[in-house]
PDB file of C-alpha atoms in Angstrom:
ATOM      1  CA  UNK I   1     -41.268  -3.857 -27.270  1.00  0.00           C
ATOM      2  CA  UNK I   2     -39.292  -0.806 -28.858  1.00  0.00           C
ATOM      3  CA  UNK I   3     -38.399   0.721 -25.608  1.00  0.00           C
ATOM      4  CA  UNK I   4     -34.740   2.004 -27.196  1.00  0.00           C
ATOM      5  CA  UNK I   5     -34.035   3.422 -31.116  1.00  0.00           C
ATOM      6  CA  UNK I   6     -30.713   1.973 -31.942  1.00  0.00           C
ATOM      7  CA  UNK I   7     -28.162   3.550 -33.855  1.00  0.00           C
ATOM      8  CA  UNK I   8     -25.505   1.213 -35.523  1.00  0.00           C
ATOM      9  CA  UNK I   9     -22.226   2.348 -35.287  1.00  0.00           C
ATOM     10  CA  UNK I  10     -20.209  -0.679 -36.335  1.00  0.00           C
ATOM     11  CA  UNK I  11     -21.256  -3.414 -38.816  1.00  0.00           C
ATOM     12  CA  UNK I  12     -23.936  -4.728 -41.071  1.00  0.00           C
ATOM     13  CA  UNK I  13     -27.879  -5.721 -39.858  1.00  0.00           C
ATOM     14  CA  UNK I  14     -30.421  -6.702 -42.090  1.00  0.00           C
ATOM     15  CA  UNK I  15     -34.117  -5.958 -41.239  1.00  0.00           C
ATOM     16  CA  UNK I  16     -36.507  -8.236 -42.168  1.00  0.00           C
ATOM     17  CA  UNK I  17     -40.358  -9.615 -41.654  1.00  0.00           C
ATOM     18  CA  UNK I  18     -41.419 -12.878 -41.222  1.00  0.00           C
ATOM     19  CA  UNK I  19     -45.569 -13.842 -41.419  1.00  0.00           C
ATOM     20  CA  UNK I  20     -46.869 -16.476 -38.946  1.00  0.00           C
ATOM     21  CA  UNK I  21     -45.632 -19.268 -41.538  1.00  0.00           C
ATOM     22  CA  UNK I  22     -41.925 -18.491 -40.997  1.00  0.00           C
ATOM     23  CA  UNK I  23     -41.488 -17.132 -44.448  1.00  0.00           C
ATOM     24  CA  UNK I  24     -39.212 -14.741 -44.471  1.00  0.00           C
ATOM     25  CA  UNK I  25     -38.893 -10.968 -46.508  1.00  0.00           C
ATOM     26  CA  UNK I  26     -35.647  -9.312 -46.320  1.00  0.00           C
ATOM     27  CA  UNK I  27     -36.357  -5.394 -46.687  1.00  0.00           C
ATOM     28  CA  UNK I  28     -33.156  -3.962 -46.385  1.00  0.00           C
ATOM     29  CA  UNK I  29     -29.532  -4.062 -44.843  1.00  0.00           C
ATOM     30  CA  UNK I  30     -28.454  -1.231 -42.280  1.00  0.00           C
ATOM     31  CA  UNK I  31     -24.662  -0.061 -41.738  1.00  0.00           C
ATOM     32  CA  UNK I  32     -22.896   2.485 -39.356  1.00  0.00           C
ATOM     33  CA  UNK I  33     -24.822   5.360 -39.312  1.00  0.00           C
ATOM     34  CA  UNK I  34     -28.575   3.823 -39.865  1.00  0.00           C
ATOM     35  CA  UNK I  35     -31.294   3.932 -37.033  1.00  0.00           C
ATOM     36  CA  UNK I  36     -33.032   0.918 -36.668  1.00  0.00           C
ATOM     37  CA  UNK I  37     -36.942   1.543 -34.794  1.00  0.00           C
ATOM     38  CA  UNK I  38     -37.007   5.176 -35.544  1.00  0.00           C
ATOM     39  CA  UNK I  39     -40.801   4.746 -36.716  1.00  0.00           C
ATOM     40  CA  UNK I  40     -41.061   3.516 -32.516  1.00  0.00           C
ATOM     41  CA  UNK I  41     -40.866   7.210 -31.510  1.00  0.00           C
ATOM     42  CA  UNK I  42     -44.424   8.587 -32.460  1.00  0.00           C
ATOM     43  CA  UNK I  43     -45.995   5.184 -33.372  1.00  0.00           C
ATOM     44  CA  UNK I  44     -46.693   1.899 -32.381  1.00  0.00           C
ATOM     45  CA  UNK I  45     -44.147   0.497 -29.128  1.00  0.00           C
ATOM     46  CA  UNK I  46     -43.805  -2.678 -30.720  1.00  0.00           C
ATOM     47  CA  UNK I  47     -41.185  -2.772 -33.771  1.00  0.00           C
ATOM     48  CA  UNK I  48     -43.134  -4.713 -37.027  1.00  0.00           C
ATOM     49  CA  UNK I  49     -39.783  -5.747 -37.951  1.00  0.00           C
ATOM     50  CA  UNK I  50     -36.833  -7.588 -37.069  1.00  0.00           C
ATOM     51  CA  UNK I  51     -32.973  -7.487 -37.537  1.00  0.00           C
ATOM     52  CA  UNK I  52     -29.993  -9.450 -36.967  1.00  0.00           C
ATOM     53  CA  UNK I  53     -26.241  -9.120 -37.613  1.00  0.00           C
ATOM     54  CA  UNK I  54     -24.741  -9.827 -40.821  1.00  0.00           C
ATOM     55  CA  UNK I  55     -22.135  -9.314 -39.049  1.00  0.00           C
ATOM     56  CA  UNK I  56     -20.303  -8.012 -35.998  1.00  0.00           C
ATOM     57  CA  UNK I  57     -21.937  -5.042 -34.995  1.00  0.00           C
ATOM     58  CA  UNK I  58     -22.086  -2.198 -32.239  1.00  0.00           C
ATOM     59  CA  UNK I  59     -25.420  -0.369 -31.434  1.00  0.00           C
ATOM     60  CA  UNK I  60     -26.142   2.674 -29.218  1.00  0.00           C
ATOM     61  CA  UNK I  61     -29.642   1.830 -27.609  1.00  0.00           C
ATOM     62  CA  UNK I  62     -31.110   5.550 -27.155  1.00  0.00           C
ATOM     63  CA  UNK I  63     -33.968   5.649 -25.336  1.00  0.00           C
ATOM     64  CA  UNK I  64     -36.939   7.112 -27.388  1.00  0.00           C
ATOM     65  CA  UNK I  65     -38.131  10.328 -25.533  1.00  0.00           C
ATOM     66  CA  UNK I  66     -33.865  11.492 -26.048  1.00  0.00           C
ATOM     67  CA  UNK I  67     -34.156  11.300 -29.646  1.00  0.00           C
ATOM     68  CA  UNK I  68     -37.604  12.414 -29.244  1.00  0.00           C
ATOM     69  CA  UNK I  69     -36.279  15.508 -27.162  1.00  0.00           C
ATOM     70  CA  UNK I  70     -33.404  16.014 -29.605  1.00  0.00           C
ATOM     71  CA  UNK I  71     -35.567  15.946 -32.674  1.00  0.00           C
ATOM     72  CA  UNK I  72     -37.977  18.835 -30.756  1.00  0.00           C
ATOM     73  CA  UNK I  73     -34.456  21.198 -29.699  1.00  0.00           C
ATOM     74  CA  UNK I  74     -32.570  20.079 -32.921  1.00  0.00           C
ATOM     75  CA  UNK I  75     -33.624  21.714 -36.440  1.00  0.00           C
ATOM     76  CA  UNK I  76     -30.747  20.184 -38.458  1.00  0.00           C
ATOM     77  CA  UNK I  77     -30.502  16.891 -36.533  1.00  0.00           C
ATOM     78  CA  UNK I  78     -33.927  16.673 -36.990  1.00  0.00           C
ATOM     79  CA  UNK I  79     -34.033  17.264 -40.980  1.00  0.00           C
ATOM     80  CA  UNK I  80     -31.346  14.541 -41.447  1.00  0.00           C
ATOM     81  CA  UNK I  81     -34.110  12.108 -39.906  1.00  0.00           C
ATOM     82  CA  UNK I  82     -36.724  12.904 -41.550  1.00  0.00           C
ATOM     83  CA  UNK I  83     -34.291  12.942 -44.904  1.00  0.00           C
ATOM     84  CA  UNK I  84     -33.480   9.584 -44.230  1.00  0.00           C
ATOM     85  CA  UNK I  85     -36.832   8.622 -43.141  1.00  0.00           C
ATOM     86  CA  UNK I  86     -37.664   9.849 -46.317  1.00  0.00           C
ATOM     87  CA  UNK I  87     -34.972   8.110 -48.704  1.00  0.00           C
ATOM     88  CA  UNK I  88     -36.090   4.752 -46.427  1.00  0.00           C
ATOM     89  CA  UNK I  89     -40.051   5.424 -47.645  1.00  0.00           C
ATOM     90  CA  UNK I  90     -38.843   5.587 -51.318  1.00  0.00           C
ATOM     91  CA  UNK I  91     -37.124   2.582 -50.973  1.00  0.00           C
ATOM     92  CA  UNK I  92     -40.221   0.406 -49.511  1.00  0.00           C
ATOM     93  CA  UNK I  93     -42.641   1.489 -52.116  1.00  0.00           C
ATOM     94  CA  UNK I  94     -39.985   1.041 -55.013  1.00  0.00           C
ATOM     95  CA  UNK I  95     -40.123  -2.414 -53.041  1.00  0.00           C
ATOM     96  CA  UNK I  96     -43.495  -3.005 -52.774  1.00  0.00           C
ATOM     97  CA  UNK I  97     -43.917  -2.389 -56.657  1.00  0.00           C
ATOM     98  CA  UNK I  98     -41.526  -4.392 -57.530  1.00  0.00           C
ATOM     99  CA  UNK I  99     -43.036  -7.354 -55.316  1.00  0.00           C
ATOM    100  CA  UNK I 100     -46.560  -6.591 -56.644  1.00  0.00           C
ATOM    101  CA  UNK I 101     -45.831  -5.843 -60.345  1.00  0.00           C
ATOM    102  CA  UNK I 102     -42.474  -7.699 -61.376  1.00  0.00           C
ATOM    103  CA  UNK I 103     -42.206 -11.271 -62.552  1.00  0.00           C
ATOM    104  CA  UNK I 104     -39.618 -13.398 -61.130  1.00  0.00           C
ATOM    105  CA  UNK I 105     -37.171 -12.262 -63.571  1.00  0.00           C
ATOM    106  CA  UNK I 106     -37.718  -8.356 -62.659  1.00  0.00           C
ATOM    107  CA  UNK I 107     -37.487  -9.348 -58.508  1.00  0.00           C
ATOM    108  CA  UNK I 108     -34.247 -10.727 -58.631  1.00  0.00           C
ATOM    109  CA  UNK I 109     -32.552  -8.516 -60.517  1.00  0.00           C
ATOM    110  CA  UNK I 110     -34.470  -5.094 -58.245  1.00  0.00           C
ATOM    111  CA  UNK I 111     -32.620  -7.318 -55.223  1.00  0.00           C
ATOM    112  CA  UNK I 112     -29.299  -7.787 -57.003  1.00  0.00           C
ATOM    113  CA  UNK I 113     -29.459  -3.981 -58.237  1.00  0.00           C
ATOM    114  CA  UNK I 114     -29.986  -3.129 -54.824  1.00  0.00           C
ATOM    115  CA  UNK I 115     -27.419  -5.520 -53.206  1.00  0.00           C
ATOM    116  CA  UNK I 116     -24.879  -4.332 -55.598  1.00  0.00           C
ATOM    117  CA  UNK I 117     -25.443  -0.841 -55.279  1.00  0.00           C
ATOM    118  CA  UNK I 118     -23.257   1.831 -54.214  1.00  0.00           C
ATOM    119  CA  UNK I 119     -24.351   2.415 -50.795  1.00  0.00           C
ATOM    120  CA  UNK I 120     -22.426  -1.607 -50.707  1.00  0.00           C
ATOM    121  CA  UNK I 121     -19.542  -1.123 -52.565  1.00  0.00           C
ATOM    122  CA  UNK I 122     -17.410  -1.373 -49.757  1.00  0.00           C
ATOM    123  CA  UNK I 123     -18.931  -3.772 -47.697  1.00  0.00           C
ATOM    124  CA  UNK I 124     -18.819  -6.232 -49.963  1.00  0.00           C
ATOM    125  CA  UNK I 125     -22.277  -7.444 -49.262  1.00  0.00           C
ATOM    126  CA  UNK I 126     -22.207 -11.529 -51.166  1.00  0.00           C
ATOM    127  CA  UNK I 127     -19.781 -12.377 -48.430  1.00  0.00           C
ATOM    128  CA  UNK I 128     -22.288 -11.803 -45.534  1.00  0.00           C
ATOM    129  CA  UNK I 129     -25.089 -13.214 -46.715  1.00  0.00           C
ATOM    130  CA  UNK I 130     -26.590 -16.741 -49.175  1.00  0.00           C
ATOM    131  CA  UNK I 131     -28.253 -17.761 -52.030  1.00  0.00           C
ATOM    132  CA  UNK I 132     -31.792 -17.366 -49.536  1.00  0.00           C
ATOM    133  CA  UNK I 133     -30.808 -14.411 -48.119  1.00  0.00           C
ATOM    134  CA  UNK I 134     -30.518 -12.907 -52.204  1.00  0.00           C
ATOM    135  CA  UNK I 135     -34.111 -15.381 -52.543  1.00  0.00           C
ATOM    136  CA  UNK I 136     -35.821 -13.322 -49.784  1.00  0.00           C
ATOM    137  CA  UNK I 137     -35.218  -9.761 -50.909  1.00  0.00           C
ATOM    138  CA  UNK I 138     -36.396 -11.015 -54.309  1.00  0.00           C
ATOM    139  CA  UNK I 139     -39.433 -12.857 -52.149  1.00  0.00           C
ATOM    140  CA  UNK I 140     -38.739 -15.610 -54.563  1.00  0.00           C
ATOM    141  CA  UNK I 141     -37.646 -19.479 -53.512  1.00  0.00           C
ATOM    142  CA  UNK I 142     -34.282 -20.170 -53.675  1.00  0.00           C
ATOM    143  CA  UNK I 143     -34.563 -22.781 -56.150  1.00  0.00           C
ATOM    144  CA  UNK I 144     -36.120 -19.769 -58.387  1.00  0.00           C
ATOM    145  CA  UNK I 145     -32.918 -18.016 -57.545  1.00  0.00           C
ATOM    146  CA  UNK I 146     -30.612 -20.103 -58.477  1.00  0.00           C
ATOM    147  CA  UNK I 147     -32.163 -20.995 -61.677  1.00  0.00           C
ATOM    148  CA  UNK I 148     -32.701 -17.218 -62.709  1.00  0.00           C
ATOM    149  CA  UNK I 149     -28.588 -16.681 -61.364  1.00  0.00           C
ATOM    150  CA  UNK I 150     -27.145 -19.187 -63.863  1.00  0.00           C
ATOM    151  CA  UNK I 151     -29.932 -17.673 -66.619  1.00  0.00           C
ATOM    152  CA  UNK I 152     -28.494 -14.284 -65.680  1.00  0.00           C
ATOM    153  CA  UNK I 153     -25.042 -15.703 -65.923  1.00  0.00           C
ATOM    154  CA  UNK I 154     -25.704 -17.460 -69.201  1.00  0.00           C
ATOM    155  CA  UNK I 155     -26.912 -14.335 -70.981  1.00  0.00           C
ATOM    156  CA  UNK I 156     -23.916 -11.988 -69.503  1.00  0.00           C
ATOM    157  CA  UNK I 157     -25.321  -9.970 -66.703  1.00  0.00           C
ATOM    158  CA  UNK I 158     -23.642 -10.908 -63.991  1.00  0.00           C
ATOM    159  CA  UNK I 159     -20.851 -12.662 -62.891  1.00  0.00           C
ATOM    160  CA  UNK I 160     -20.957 -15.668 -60.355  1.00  0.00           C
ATOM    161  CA  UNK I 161     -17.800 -16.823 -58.096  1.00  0.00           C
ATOM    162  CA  UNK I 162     -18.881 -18.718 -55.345  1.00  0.00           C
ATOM    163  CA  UNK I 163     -21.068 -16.162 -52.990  1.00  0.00           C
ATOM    164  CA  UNK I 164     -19.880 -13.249 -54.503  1.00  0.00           C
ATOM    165  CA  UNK I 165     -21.863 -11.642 -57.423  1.00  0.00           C
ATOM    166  CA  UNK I 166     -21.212  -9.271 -59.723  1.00  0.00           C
ATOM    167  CA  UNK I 167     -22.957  -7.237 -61.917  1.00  0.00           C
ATOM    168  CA  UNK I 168     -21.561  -6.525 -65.392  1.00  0.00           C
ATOM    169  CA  UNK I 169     -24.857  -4.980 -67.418  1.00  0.00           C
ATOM    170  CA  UNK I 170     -26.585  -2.517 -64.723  1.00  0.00           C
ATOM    171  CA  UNK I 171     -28.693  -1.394 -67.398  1.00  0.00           C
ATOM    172  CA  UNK I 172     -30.405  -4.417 -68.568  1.00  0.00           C
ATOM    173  CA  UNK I 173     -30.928  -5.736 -65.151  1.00  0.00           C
ATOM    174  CA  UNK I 174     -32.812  -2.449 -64.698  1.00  0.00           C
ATOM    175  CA  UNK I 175     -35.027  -3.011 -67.545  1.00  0.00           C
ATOM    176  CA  UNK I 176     -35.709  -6.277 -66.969  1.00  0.00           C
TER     177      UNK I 176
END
């Protein structure tokens, strides 16, 4: 039950679903300043999702009717929310398309676009997570994965050493 909205202030947490099967879909990775269960507030009191730790990290749990409260007396807090809320939106549906529309090919490099993005450059994401971690976002096996890396690598895109990847032609991967 969502009884708390958490607020990460330390760390990395990566929010995920997981169907009755155990398969897994990674949606996205949190870091300090991200709200995890915000949709809790005016919805449903059960999260749809869950998260873990990529690594160490602090929360604040807020209980719902503060924010709630705070959202109602707070014009500006409020617009970063619903900003964010917003940006978060974009990124699902740019997800879902990809998921529904995209070949193999065109999943795994949305997830490594989105891994090595800028919102990561400092975290240095490959370090905190595997080869089924990357597999999951791209809703792909990991077999597929690892195949389509070493393809990637072959043809110049990216750059493999050990966990970490890196990408060296943004702008293919984006048209693939």
């Amino acid at each position: 039950y969502a009884s708390y909205v958490m607020y990460i202030t330390k760390g990395l947490v990566k929010i995920y679903l997981e169907n009755p099967n155990r398969k897994i879909t990674n949606i996205q990775i949190l870091k300090k300043s991200d709200f995890i269960g915000l949709s809790s507030i005016f919805g449903d009191s059960i999260n749809q999702y869950s998260a873990i730790a990529l690594r160490d990290a602090e929360v604040c749990l807020i209980e719902k009717d503060g924010i709630k409260e705070l959202l109602d007396k707070n014009g500006a807090f409020a617009s970063s929310v619903i900003r964010r809320y917003c940006e978060n939106e974009k990124a699902l549906f740019e997800k879902i398309k990809s998921i529904s529309y995209k070949q193999m090919n065109g999943r795994l490099a949305d997830a490594l676009l989105y891994l090595g993005s800028e919102k990561f450059k400092d975290e240095n994401i490959f370090n905190y997570i595997n080869r089924k971690d990357i597999a999951d976002f791209a809703c792909i096996s990991k077999e597929s994965t690892v195949k389509l890396l070493t393809e990637f690598r072959s043809d110049g895109l990216i750059e493999l050493d050990g966990k970490q990847v890196d990408i060296l032609k943004e702008e293919t991967l984006k048209s693939i």
